[in-house]
Structures are given as C-alpha cells and as structure tokens.
Coordinates of C-alpha atoms in Angstrom, one line a residue:
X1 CA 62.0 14.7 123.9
X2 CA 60.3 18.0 121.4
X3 CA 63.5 20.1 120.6
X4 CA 61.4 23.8 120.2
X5 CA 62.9 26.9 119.4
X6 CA 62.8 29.6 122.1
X7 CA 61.3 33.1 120.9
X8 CA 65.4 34.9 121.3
X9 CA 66.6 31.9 118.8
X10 CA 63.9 32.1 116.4
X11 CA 64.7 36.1 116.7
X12 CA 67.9 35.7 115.8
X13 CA 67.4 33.9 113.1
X14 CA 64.8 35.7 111.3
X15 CA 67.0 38.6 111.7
X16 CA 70.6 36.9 111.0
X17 CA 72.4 39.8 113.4
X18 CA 71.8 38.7 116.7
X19 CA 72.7 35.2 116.1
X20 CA 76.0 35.0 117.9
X21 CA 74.5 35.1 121.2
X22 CA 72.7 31.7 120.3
X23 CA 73.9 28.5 122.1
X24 CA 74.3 26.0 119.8
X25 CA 73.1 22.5 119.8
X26 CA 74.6 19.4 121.0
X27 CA 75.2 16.8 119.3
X28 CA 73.1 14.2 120.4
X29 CA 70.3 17.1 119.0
X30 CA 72.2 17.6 115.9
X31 CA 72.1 14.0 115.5
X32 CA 68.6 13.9 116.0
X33 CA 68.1 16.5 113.4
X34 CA 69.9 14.9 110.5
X35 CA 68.5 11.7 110.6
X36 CA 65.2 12.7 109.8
X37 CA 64.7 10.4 106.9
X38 CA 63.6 10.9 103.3
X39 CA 59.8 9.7 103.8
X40 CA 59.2 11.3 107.0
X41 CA 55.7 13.0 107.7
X42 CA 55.4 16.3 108.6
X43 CA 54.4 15.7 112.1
X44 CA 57.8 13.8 112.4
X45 CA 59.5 16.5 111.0
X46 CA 57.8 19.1 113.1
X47 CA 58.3 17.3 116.3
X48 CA 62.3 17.0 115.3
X49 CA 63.0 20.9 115.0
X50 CA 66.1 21.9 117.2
X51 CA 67.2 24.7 118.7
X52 CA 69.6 25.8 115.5
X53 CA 71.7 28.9 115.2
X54 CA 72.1 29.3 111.6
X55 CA 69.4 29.1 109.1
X56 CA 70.6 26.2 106.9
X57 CA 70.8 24.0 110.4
X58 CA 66.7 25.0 110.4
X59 CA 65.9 24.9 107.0
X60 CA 68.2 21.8 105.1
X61 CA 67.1 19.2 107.4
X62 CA 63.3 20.1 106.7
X63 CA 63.7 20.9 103.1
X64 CA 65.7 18.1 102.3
X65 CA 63.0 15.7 104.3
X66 CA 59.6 16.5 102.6
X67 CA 58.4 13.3 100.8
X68 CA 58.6 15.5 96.8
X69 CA 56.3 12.4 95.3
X70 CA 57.4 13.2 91.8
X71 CA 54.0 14.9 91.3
X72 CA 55.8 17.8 89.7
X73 CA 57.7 17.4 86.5
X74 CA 61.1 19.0 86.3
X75 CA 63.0 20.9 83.6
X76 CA 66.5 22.4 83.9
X77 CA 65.2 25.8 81.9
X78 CA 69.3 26.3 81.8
X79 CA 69.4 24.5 79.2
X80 CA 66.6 25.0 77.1
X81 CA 67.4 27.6 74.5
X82 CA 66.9 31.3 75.1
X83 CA 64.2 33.5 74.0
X84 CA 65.4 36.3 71.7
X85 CA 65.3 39.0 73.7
X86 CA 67.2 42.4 73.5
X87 CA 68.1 43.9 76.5
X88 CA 69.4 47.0 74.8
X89 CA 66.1 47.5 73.2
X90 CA 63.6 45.8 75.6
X91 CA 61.8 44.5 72.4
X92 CA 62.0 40.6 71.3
X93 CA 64.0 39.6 68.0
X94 CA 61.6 37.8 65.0
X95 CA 60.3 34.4 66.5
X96 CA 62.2 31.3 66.4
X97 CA 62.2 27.6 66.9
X98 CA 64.2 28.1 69.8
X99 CA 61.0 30.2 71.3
X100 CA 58.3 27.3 70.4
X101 CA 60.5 25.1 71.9
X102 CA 60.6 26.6 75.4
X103 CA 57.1 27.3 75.1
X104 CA 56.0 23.9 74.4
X105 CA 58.1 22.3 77.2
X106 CA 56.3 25.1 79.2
X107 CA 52.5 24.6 78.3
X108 CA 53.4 21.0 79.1
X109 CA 54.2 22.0 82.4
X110 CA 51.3 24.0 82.6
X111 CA 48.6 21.3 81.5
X112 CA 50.0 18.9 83.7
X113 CA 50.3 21.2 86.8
X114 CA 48.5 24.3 86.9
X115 CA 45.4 23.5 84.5
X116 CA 43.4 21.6 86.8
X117 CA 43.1 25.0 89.4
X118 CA 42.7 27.2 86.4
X119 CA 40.6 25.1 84.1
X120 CA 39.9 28.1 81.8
X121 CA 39.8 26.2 78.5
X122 CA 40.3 22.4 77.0
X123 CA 43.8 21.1 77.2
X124 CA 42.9 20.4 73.6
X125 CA 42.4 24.0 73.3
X126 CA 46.1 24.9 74.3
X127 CA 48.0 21.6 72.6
X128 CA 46.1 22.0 69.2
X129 CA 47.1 25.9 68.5
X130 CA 50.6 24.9 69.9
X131 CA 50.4 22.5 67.1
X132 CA 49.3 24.6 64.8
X133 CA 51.7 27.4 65.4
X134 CA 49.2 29.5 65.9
X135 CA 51.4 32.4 68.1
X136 CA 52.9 33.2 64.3
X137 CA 50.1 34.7 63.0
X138 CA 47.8 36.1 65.5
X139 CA 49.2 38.6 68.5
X140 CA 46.8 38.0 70.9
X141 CA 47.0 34.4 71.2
X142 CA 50.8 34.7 71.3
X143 CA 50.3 37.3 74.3
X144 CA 47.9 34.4 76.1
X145 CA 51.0 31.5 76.1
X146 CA 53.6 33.8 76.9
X147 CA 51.6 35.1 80.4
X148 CA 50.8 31.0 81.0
X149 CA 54.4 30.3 80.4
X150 CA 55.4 33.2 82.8
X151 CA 53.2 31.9 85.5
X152 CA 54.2 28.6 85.1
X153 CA 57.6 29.8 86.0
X154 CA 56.6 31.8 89.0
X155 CA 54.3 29.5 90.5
X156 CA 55.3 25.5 90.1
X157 CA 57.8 23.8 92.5
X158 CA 61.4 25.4 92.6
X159 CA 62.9 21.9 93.1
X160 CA 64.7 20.4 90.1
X161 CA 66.4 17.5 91.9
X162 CA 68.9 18.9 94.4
X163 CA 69.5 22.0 93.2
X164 CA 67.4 25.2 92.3
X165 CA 67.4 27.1 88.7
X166 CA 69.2 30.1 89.0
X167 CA 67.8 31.9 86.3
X168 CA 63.6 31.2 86.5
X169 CA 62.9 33.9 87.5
X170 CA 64.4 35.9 85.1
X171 CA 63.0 34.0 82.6
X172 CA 59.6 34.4 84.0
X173 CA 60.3 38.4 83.8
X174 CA 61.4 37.9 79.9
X175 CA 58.7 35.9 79.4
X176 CA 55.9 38.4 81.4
X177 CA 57.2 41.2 79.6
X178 CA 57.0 39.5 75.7
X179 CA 53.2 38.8 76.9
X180 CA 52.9 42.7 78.1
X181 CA 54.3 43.9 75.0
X182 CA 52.1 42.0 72.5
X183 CA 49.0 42.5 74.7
X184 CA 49.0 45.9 75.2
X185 CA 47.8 47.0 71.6
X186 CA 47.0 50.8 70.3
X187 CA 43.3 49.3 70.2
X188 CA 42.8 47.0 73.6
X189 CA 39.1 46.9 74.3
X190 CA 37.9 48.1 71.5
X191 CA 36.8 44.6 70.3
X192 CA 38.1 42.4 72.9
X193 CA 38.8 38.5 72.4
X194 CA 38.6 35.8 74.9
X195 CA 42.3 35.7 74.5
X196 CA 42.4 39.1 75.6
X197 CA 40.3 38.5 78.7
X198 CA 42.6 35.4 79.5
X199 CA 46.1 37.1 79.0
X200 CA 45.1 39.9 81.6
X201 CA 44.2 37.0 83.8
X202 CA 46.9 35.3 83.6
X203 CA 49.0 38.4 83.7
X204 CA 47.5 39.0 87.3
X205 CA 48.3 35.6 88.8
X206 CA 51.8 36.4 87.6
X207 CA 51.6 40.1 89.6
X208 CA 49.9 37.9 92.4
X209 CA 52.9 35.5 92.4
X210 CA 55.4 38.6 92.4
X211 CA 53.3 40.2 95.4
X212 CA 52.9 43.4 93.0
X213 CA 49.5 43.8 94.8
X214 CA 48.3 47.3 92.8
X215 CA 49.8 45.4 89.6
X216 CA 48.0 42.7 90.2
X217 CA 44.5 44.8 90.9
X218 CA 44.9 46.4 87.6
X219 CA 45.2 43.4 85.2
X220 CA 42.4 42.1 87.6
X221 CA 39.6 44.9 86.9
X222 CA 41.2 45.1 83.2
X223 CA 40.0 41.7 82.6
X224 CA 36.8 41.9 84.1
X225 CA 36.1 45.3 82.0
X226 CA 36.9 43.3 78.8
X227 CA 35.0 40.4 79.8
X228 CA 32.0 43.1 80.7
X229 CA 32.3 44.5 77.1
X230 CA 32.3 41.1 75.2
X231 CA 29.1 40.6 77.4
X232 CA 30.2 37.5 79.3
X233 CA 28.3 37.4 81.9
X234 CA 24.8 38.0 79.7
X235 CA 23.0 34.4 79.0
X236 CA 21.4 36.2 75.7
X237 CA 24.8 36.1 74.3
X238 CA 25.7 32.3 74.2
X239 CA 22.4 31.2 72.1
X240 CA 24.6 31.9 68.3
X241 CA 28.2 30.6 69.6
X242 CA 29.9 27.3 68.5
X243 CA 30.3 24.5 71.7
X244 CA 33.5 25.6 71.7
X245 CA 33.4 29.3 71.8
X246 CA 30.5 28.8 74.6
X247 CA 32.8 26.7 76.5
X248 CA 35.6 28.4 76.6
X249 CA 33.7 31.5 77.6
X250 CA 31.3 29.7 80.2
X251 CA 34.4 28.6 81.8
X252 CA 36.1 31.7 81.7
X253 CA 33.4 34.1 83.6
X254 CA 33.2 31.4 86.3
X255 CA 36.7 31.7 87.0
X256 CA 36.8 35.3 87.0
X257 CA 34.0 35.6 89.0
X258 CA 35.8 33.1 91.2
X259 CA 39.1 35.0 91.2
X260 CA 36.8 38.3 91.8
X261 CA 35.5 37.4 95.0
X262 CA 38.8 35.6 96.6
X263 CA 40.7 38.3 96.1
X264 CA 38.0 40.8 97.4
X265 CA 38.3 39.1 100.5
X266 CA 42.3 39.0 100.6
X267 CA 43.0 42.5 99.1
X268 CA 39.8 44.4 99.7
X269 CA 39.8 44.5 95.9
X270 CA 36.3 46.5 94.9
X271 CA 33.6 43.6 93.8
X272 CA 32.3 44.6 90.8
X273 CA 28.5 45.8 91.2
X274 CA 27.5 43.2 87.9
X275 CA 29.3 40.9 89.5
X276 CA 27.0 37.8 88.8
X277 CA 24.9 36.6 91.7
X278 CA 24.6 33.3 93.1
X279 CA 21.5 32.3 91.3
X280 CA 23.2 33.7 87.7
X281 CA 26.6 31.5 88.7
X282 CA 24.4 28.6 89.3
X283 CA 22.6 28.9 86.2
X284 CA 26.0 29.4 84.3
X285 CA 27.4 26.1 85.7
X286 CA 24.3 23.9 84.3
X287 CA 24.9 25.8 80.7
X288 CA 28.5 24.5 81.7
X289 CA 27.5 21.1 82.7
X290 CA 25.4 20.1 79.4
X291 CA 28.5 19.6 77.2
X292 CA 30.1 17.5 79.8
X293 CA 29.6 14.9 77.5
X294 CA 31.8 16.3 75.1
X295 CA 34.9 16.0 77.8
X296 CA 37.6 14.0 78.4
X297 CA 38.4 13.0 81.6
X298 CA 41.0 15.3 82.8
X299 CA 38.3 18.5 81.3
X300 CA 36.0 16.7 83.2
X301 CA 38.1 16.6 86.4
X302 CA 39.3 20.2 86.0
X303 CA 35.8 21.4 85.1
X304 CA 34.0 19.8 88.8
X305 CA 36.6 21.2 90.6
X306 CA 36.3 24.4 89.4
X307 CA 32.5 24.2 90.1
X308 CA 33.4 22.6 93.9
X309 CA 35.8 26.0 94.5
X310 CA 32.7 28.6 93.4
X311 CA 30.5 26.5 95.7
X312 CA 33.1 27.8 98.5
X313 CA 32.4 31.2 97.3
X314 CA 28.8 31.5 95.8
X315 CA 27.7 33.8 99.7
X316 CA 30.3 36.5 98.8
X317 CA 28.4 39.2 97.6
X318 CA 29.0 42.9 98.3
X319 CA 26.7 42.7 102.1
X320 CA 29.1 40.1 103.6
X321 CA 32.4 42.1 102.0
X322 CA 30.8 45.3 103.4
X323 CA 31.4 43.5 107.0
X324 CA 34.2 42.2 106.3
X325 CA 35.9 45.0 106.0
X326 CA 34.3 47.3 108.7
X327 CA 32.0 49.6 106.4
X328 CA 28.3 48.2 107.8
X329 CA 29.1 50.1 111.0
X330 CA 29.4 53.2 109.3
X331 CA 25.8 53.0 107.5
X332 CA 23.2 55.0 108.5
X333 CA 21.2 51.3 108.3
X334 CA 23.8 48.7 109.9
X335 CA 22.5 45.5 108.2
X336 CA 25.0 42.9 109.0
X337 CA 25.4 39.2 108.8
X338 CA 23.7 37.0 110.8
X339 CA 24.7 34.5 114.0
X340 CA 23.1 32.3 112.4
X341 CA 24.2 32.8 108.9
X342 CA 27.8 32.2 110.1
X343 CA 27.3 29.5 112.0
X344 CA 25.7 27.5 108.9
X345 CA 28.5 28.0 106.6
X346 CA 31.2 27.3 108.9
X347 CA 29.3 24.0 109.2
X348 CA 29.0 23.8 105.8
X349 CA 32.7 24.3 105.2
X350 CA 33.9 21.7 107.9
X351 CA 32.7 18.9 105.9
X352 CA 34.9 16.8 104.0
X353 CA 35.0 16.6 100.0
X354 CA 35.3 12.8 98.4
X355 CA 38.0 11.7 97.0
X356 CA 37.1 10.7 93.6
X357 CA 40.4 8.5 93.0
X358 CA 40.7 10.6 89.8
X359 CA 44.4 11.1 88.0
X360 CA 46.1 13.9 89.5
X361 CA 43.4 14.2 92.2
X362 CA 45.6 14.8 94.9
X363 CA 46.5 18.4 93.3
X364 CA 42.7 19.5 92.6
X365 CA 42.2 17.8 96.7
X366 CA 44.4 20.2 98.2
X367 CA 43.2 23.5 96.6
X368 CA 39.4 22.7 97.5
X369 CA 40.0 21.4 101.0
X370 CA 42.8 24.5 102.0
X371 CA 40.1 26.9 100.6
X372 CA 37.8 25.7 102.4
X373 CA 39.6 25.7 105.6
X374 CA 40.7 29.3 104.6
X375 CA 37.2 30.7 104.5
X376 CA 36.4 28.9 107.7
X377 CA 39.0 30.9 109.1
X378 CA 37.6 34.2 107.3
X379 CA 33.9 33.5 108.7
X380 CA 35.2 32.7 112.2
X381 CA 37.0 36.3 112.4
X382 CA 33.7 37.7 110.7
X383 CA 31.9 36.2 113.8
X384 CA 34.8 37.5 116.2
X385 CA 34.8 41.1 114.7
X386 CA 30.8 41.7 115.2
X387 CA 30.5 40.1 118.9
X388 CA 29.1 36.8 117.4
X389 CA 31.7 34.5 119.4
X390 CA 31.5 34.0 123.3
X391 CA 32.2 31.0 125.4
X392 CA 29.0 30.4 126.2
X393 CA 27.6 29.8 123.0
X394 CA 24.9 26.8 121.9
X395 CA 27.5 26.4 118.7
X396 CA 30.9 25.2 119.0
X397 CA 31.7 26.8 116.1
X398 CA 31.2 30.1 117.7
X399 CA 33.4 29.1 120.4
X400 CA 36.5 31.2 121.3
X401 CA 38.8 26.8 120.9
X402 CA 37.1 26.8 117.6
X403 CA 39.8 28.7 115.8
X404 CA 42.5 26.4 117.2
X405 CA 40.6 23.4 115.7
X406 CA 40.4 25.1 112.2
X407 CA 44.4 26.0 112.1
X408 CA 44.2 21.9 113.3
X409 CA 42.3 20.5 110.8
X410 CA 44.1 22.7 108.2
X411 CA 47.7 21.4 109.1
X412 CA 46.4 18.1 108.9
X413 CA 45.1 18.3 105.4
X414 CA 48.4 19.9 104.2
X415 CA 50.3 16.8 105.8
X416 CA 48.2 14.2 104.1
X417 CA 50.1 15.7 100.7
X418 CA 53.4 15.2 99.4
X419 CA 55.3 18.9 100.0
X420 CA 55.4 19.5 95.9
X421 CA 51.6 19.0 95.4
X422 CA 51.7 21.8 97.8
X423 CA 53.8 23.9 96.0
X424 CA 52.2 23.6 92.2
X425 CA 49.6 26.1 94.1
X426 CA 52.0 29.0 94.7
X427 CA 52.2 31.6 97.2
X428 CA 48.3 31.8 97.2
X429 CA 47.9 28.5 99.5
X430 CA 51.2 29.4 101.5
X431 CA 49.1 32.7 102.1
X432 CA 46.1 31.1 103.3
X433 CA 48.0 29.0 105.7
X434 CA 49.3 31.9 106.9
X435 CA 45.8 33.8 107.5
X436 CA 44.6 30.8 109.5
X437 CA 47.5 30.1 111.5
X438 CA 48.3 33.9 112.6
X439 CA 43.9 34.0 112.8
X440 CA 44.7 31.7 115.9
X441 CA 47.6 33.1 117.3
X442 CA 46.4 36.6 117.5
X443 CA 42.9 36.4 118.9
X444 CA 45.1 34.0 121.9
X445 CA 46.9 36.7 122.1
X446 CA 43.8 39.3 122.2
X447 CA 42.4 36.3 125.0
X448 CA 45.9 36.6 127.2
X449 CA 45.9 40.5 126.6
X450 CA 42.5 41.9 126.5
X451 CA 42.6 45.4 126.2
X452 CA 44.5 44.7 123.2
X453 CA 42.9 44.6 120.1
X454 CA 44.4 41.9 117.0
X455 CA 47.5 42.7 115.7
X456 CA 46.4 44.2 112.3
X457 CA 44.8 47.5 111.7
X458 CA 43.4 47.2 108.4
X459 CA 41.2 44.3 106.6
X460 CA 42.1 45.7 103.5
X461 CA 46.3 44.3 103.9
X462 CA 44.9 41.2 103.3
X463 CA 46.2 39.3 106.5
X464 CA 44.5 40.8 109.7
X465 CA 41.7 42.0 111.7
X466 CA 40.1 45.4 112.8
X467 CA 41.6 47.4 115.5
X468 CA 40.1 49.1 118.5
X469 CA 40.1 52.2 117.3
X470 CA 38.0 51.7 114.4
X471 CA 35.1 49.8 116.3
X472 CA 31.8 51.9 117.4
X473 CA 30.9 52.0 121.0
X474 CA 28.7 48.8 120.3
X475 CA 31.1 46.6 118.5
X476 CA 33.9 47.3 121.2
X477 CA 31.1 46.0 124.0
X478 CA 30.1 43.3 122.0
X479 CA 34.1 42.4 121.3
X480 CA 35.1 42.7 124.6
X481 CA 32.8 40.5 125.9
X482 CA 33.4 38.0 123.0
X483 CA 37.3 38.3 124.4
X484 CA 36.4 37.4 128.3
X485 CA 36.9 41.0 129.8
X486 CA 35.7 41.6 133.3
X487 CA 35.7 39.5 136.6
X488 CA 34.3 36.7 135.0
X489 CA 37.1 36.3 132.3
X490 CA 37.7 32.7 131.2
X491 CA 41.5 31.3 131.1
X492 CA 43.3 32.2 128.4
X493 CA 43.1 29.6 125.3
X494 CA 47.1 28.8 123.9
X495 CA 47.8 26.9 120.8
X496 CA 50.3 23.7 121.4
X497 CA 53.5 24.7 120.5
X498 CA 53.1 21.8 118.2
X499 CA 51.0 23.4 116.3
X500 CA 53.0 26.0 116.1
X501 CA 56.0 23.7 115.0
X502 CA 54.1 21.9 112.1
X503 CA 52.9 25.1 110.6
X504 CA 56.5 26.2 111.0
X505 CA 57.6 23.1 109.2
X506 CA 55.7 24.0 106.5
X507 CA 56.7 26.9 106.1
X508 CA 60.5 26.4 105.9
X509 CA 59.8 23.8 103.6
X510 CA 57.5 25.3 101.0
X511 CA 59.7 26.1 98.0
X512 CA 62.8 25.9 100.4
X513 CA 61.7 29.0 102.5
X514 CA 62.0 31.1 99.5
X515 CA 58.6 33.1 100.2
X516 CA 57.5 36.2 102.1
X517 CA 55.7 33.9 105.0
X518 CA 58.2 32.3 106.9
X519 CA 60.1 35.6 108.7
X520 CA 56.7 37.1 109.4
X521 CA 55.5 33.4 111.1
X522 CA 58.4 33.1 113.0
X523 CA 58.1 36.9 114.2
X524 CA 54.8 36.5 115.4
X525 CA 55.7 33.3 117.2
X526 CA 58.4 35.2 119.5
X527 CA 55.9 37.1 121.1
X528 CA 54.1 33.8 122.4
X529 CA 54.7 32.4 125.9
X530 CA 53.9 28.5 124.9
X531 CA 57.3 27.6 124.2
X532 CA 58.5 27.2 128.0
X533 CA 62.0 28.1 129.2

C-alpha cells in the first residue's frame, strides 16, 4: 500500500502552525517508515512516505536513507584552526600557518569535488601555487583561493557523518569576505589578470549559492567586463602566450560564456552583445583540444565535460532569449523560433551521453545529463508559450504528455546517483529539478483549469512562465488552443502522484532539506487533486 500525503498535511507542515489538526500515523505506518533501510533507492523511499505530522517524522527517515557512497570527502571545519579574522575591525590579522592550513584542506576539497564542473584551470595549476605559497606575495591570487574555498563551503555536501557543521557557513562568510577585501583594489580593471576574471567568478557562484541574485549579477557582468578588456574572447590574442597562459585562458572564456548563457535563461541576466557565437565557441574548443596531449587524465576528464555542457548551450543566442522571455511579440518584426527548430533540439537533448567509466565520472554524469533534461524542460515551455504544442501534433515531443516524460526521465537519472554526488552540485541542480518538476505540474494545472494561465508572471524570476495578460491577441489564440479550450477539449493530463513523491523525496533529502525548494514544492503540490482522499 503507497502511504501519500494529503494536500492539508503537507500544508501543515510546510507551515508548522496548523499542524495540530493532523492525524497522526499508526503504527503499523510508522513502522513501515523506519525500516527503510540504509541502501534503499529512491523509488523505495518515495513509495514509503507516510502521512507524518511533524517534520523530522518526513524528513529523518529520508535523509537518513539516501545511499551517501562516500563520493564526498568530509572535514569537521570545527576543528581546523581559525582564520584570523577581527570582527571588531572587519579586516584579517597578517597571514598564518593556521590560514594555509584551512586553505589547503579546502582546495583539496575543491579539486576533488567541484573542479570537474568548473574545470577553469589545471589541478596542477591550483596544487603547485599552494605549494609554493604563492597567496604571500601576490593579492590577487590570494583573493582567487579564498572565493574557491568560500564556495567550497557553500556548495559541497552538508553531511559530515551524522551530524552537520554548525559553523560552515560562517566560515564561508569569513572566508567570502577576505576574497572581497583583497580583490576589490583601488585599481580593478585597469590591467586585469586572469586571477581577477576568476575571483569575480567564483565570487558569483558563492552569491549564486547564497541566492543574492543582484549580487550574484554583478560579479557576473564584472567578470565578463574584465575578461572583455584582457581581450579573451579575440583569437589574435593567444598567438604570443605560453601553453599555459593560453590554457588557462581558453578554458576560462568557455566557462564564462557557458555560465553567461545559463544564467540568462534562469535570471533573465542581459547576454552580452560580444558574447561569442557558436561558430567562435567552436573554434575556441579545437584551440582547446590541441594541447590535450599535454593533460592528465582527470584535466582531460574535466576538460570534455566542460566541452559536452557548452554543446547543451551553443543555440542560446540573444533571438532564442528574446522569446524566451516574451520581448519578440513586442517587435515591430516578430521573428521567433521555429516548430521545427524546437522540435530538433528537444530531440537532440533526449539522447543519452556514454559513460566513459572514467574516475569520478559519476559527478561530471550527473551535471551533463540534469542539464540536459533542464533545457528540455526550457525548450518544451518555449514551444508551449508561442502555440507550438497541441495534441495533435506529428511530434511527440510537441505533445501536451511530453512534459510528464521529461520530469520522468529526469527523476530517473537523479536516482541512478548516490544522494551526495547530487549534492557536490549545489543548489543550481536542486533548482533545475525544481523548474522541470513545477514545468509539469503547472501547465496540468493550466490543462484542468484553462482560462488560467501558468502560475508565474514573469520569465525573468527564474522559475515560471508568461501570464495571460502579457500575451498579444495571437499568442493567447494560439495558447489556448495549445491548452485544449473549447468543445473539443481533450481530458486533462495529471502527473502520478508518484512522481510527485520521488521528486518530493528528493527534495527533503538534498542536503537534509536545508534549501529554498522543498516548502515551495510541497506548496504547489497542495493545490493538485491526484492525491485521492
């Protein structure tokens, strides 16, 4: 028998003031509950969520079940020594061993964990100026490994055996501002490093992880104005540089390009108009590829998957984000995407990637395939916003069930990994899974309710679709029809409420809960009739 929650108890418990008037469970489903066992999937675990009244009865048998497969090493940063940092002044003491020893054990963490998905330089790169203590004598390589060692912080797995650091995050603040302090020079920009470009970057995944969206914007256009005036993206500029230099720069204007057009589409963030284009990205990547033969493996790994996550983004260019978020409706000229250009990158996006059996794989797997799913997702309500998707399409991807199969096929790729593989990827996957599962649940809802538009007025928040009102007369036709309106309206399309449950197993298990996902989730399932009495 599937024990689901009703929409009142997950109410109450989202809320934590209405939960007195929830029955609690008996015992033969409390029993159920707790012996959920230590290598159970999460389809298990899904199908074993009971009707709890308290939060730890929802969240400690799920949390506590996760197979953690070691993948993520664990310090206790309690009792590594302390950073000399004044809180009376703000402003760090003189550097000491006690610093380079929390840094170390932190850029190990890093290299291990977080490298592979942010592949900006040679490990070698990181471990040899470590080794040569080179954050003594020159500021703004000393500003670079204090932003890493922030974000390693903020973003790897909470867990740390069975209980969670009480201090991280703090540290990650004293940490995130010693990296502010010594980056932020009288002179920034006047003649900008790489190690300036790369401490901004890293300075907005921190904001990213903190959800200090305008924060994060900032260090995000301040990197790519830095990377602009040390000519990055020009191809004139590599012919005088040493392998190394070139390298390190190749890979960083990938990434930002990369991290450019992701978060265009999740925070409407302005694409710059040099922005490279896909031909110029492509040509980068084969001045990348020649020193491959100069790599160790692990470079090697990191570098291909890099190259495999701009291959998920190399259409995003300033036409598609103009649709995106509602402005080619506006033009005097509406040029818009095409049926058929939709269609082929969904396609293109549903395949698989191969596993190449490489070390630490698994991590590198996850990123690439959620992505992908993600901007399946993102193309699918691109196809639903312009009157591209109708039950009587020739494509099944252009099919109103389509959408269920994409939030499908995503919950099945994050249950083929261990739950801290997951997490080394922060609250940027978490916030994809999000976007695909609510994708589903509000256009169902659209399908049940049709003179209702999708729950979210504005592209630009990051997790939503247009509303009514801001549709011309065409677009609301061509939606409406797309919905099923009228006498010949098709039944209404409802996600399993297993679905429902493994996404919500997920999400109370991703870094215990302890992210801005699961309330919202659990909200948004109140409101859905699937759950039965």
């Amino acid at each position: 028998m599937e024990y689901v929650l009703s929409p009142e108890e997950m109410v109450a418990q989202t809320s934590g003031c209405l939960a007195l008037d929830v029955t609690r469970p008996t015992q033969q489903q409390a029993s159920q509950a707790n012996q959920v066992s230590s290598d159970a999937d999460f389809q298990s675990i899904a199908d074993g969520i009971c009707a709890l009244d308290v939060w730890n009865q929802l969240l400690t048998p799920l949390t506590n079940s996760f197979p953690l497969d070691n993948g993520c090493a664990h310090v206790d940063l309690g009792s590594l020594p302390q950073t000399g940092f004044s809180q009376e002044t703000g402003l760090y003491l003189s550097p000491s061993e006690d610093d380079d020893g929390v840094l170390g054990v932190l850029a190990g963490i890093f290299l291990d964990h977080i490298h592979p998905s942010m592949p900006f330089f040679k490990r070698s790169y990181l471990l040899d100026n470590l080794g040569l203590k080179r954050q003594e004598h020159d500021i703004s390589f000393n500003a670079l490994i204090h932003a890493i060692c922030a974000l390693t912080l903020l973003q790897t797995s909470h867990r740390s055996g069975p209980t969670i650091l009480p201090n991280r995050k703090e540290q990650a603040e004293t940490l995130m501002s010693r990296a502010v302090q010594l980056h932020s020079s009288t002179n920034l920009g006047e003649a900008p490093t790489l190690e300036n470009v790369l401490t901004s970057i890293f300075l907005f995944a921190c904001q990213f992880c903190r959800e200090n969206h305008n924060a994060a914007k900032f260090r995000l256009r301040e990197a790519s104005t830095l990377a602009e005036i040390m000519k990055l993206g020009e191809l004139q500029a590599y012919g005088w540089l040493a392998p190394d230099e070139r390298d390190r720069r190749l890979r960083t204007v990938l990434g930002l390009t990369l991290l450019e057009r992701v978060y265009a589409i999740q925070r409407a963030y302005p694409l710059n108009e040099k922005s490279l284009t896909r031909g110029h990205v492509h040509v980068i990547q084969g001045m990348l590829e020649q020193g491959f033969s100069n790599y160790e493996l692990q470079d090697l790994q990191a570098v291909s998957s890099l190259k495999d996550m701009i291959e998920s983004f190399d259409f995003v260019d300033s036409r598609l984000l103009k649709c995106w978020r509602n402005e080619c409706w506006v033009e005097g000229n509406e040029r818009h995407v095409s049926p058929a250009t939709v269609c082929t990158l969904l396609k293109r996006y549903a395949s698989s990637i191969p596993d190449s059996g490489a070390h630490n794989w698994d991590s590198q797997r996850a990123d690439i395939t959620i992505t992908r799913h993600w901007m399946r997702s993102v193309l699918w309500k691109l196809a639903s916003r312009h009157g591209f998707v109708s039950d009587l399409s020739n494509d099944k991807e252009l099919r109103p069930k389509y959408v269920i199969s994409i939030a499908t096929d995503a919950i099945v790729t994050c249950e083929s990994f261990g739950i801290s593989t997951l997490e080394v990827h922060g609250i940027g996957l978490t916030e994809k899974l999000y976007d695909i599962i609510t994708s589903a649940l509000e256009f169902m809802e659209t399908r049940q309710n049709p003179t209702s538009m999708p729950l979210n007025d504005d592209p630009s928040l990051g997790h939503g679709n247009v509303s009514a009102q801001t549709l011309s007369p065409c677009r609301k036709r061509n939606a409406l029809a797309s919905s099923g309106t009228g006498s010949d309206a098709p039944e209404p399309i409802c996600p399993p409420a297993g679905l429902c449950n493994r996404y919500l197993a997920i999400f109370a298990s991703f870094m215990g809960g302890d992210h801005p996902f699961l309330g919202p989730y659990m909200q948004k399932l109140c409101g859905l009739d699937i759950f039965g009495p």
